[in-house]
C-alpha cells in the first residue's frame, strides 16, 4: 500500500517527467500566446503587489520569525528560505 507521501511523490515525478518532455515549438500557437499573457500578468501582479502596505506588513512579520535564505523574492531586498 502506498502512503500519501509516496503517492504525492509519484505524481510529482510524473509531472516533472512530462514537463521535461515538452518543447515550446510543439505547443499550439494559441497556447503559447496564453502562456505569455499569463506570465506577463503574473509579473505585473508581483510588481504591483510588492509595494503594498499589506505586503510590507506580512514581510516584516515573517522577517521577525525566520531567518533570511537563498531564494530571491521579487520586489523584496531580503531573500527567503
PDB file of C-alpha atoms in Angstrom:
ATOM      1  CA  UNK A   1       0.000   0.000   0.000  1.00  0.00           C
ATOM      2  CA  UNK A   2       1.284   3.462  -0.903  1.00  0.00           C
ATOM      3  CA  UNK A   3       1.325   6.189   1.677  1.00  0.00           C
ATOM      4  CA  UNK A   4       0.012   9.636   0.811  1.00  0.00           C
ATOM      5  CA  UNK A   5       3.611  10.920   0.684  1.00  0.00           C
ATOM      6  CA  UNK A   6       4.617   8.174  -1.754  1.00  0.00           C
ATOM      7  CA  UNK A   7       1.586   8.843  -3.932  1.00  0.00           C
ATOM      8  CA  UNK A   8       2.371  12.571  -3.956  1.00  0.00           C
ATOM      9  CA  UNK A   9       5.981  11.848  -4.896  1.00  0.00           C
ATOM     10  CA  UNK A  10       4.843   9.558  -7.730  1.00  0.00           C
ATOM     11  CA  UNK A  11       2.522  12.240  -9.097  1.00  0.00           C
ATOM     12  CA  UNK A  12       5.218  14.885  -8.755  1.00  0.00           C
ATOM     13  CA  UNK A  13       7.765  12.680 -10.527  1.00  0.00           C
ATOM     14  CA  UNK A  14       5.294  12.071 -13.359  1.00  0.00           C
ATOM     15  CA  UNK A  15       4.606  15.797 -13.677  1.00  0.00           C
ATOM     16  CA  UNK A  16       8.335  16.570 -13.777  1.00  0.00           C
ATOM     17  CA  UNK A  17       8.911  13.916 -16.430  1.00  0.00           C
ATOM     18  CA  UNK A  18       6.009  15.248 -18.510  1.00  0.00           C
ATOM     19  CA  UNK A  19       7.153  18.878 -18.307  1.00  0.00           C
ATOM     20  CA  UNK A  20      10.714  17.934 -19.204  1.00  0.00           C
ATOM     21  CA  UNK A  21       9.436  16.318 -22.383  1.00  0.00           C
ATOM     22  CA  UNK A  22       7.643  19.494 -23.519  1.00  0.00           C
ATOM     23  CA  UNK A  23       9.098  21.556 -26.328  1.00  0.00           C
ATOM     24  CA  UNK A  24       7.952  25.130 -26.930  1.00  0.00           C
ATOM     25  CA  UNK A  25       7.796  24.588 -30.679  1.00  0.00           C
ATOM     26  CA  UNK A  26       5.374  21.682 -30.221  1.00  0.00           C
ATOM     27  CA  UNK A  27       2.902  23.819 -28.255  1.00  0.00           C
ATOM     28  CA  UNK A  28      -0.044  25.265 -30.170  1.00  0.00           C
ATOM     29  CA  UNK A  29       0.336  28.979 -31.039  1.00  0.00           C
ATOM     30  CA  UNK A  30      -2.849  29.898 -29.112  1.00  0.00           C
ATOM     31  CA  UNK A  31      -1.490  28.160 -26.021  1.00  0.00           C
ATOM     32  CA  UNK A  32       1.862  29.945 -26.430  1.00  0.00           C
ATOM     33  CA  UNK A  33       0.064  33.315 -26.565  1.00  0.00           C
ATOM     34  CA  UNK A  34      -1.990  32.439 -23.477  1.00  0.00           C
ATOM     35  CA  UNK A  35       1.155  31.347 -21.611  1.00  0.00           C
ATOM     36  CA  UNK A  36       2.933  34.606 -22.461  1.00  0.00           C
ATOM     37  CA  UNK A  37      -0.108  36.650 -21.421  1.00  0.00           C
ATOM     38  CA  UNK A  38      -0.427  34.811 -18.105  1.00  0.00           C
ATOM     39  CA  UNK A  39       3.292  35.139 -17.395  1.00  0.00           C
ATOM     40  CA  UNK A  40       3.148  38.890 -18.023  1.00  0.00           C
ATOM     41  CA  UNK A  41       0.008  39.148 -15.863  1.00  0.00           C
ATOM     42  CA  UNK A  42       1.770  37.308 -13.036  1.00  0.00           C
ATOM     43  CA  UNK A  43       4.816  39.578 -13.289  1.00  0.00           C
ATOM     44  CA  UNK A  44       2.543  42.629 -13.274  1.00  0.00           C
ATOM     45  CA  UNK A  45       0.821  41.381 -10.120  1.00  0.00           C
ATOM     46  CA  UNK A  46       4.185  40.772  -8.446  1.00  0.00           C
ATOM     47  CA  UNK A  47       5.385  44.269  -9.310  1.00  0.00           C
ATOM     48  CA  UNK A  48       2.115  45.920  -8.271  1.00  0.00           C
ATOM     49  CA  UNK A  49       1.816  43.962  -5.041  1.00  0.00           C
ATOM     50  CA  UNK A  50       5.435  44.252  -3.939  1.00  0.00           C
ATOM     51  CA  UNK A  51       4.972  47.742  -2.520  1.00  0.00           C
ATOM     52  CA  UNK A  52       1.520  47.350  -0.969  1.00  0.00           C
ATOM     53  CA  UNK A  53       1.138  48.061   2.739  1.00  0.00           C
ATOM     54  CA  UNK A  54      -0.100  44.539   3.423  1.00  0.00           C
ATOM     55  CA  UNK A  55       2.935  43.088   1.640  1.00  0.00           C
ATOM     56  CA  UNK A  56       5.276  45.142   3.835  1.00  0.00           C
ATOM     57  CA  UNK A  57       3.392  44.113   6.985  1.00  0.00           C
ATOM     58  CA  UNK A  58       3.487  40.417   6.109  1.00  0.00           C
ATOM     59  CA  UNK A  59       7.174  40.605   5.158  1.00  0.00           C
ATOM     60  CA  UNK A  60       8.028  42.343   8.440  1.00  0.00           C
ATOM     61  CA  UNK A  61       6.156  39.692  10.410  1.00  0.00           C
ATOM     62  CA  UNK A  62       7.872  36.844   8.558  1.00  0.00           C
ATOM     63  CA  UNK A  63      11.271  38.528   8.883  1.00  0.00           C
ATOM     64  CA  UNK A  64      10.765  38.618  12.653  1.00  0.00           C
ATOM     65  CA  UNK A  65      10.186  34.875  12.914  1.00  0.00           C
ATOM     66  CA  UNK A  66      12.507  33.391  10.284  1.00  0.00           C
ATOM     67  CA  UNK A  67      15.999  33.912   9.017  1.00  0.00           C
ATOM     68  CA  UNK A  68      16.905  35.002   5.515  1.00  0.00           C
ATOM     69  CA  UNK A  69      17.615  32.361   2.895  1.00  0.00           C
ATOM     70  CA  UNK A  70      18.872  31.976  -0.651  1.00  0.00           C
ATOM     71  CA  UNK A  71      15.645  32.332  -2.632  1.00  0.00           C
ATOM     72  CA  UNK A  72      15.023  35.625  -4.430  1.00  0.00           C
ATOM     73  CA  UNK A  73      11.680  37.168  -3.527  1.00  0.00           C
ATOM     74  CA  UNK A  74      10.516  39.510  -6.303  1.00  0.00           C
ATOM     75  CA  UNK A  75      10.135  43.053  -5.054  1.00  0.00           C
ATOM     76  CA  UNK A  76      11.945  42.385  -1.779  1.00  0.00           C
ATOM     77  CA  UNK A  77      15.584  43.052  -0.867  1.00  0.00           C
ATOM     78  CA  UNK A  78      15.694  40.176   1.623  1.00  0.00           C
ATOM     79  CA  UNK A  79      15.828  36.603   0.372  1.00  0.00           C
ATOM     80  CA  UNK A  80      13.703  33.792   1.757  1.00  0.00           C
ATOM     81  CA  UNK A  81      14.428  30.228   2.828  1.00  0.00           C
TER      82      UNK A  81
END
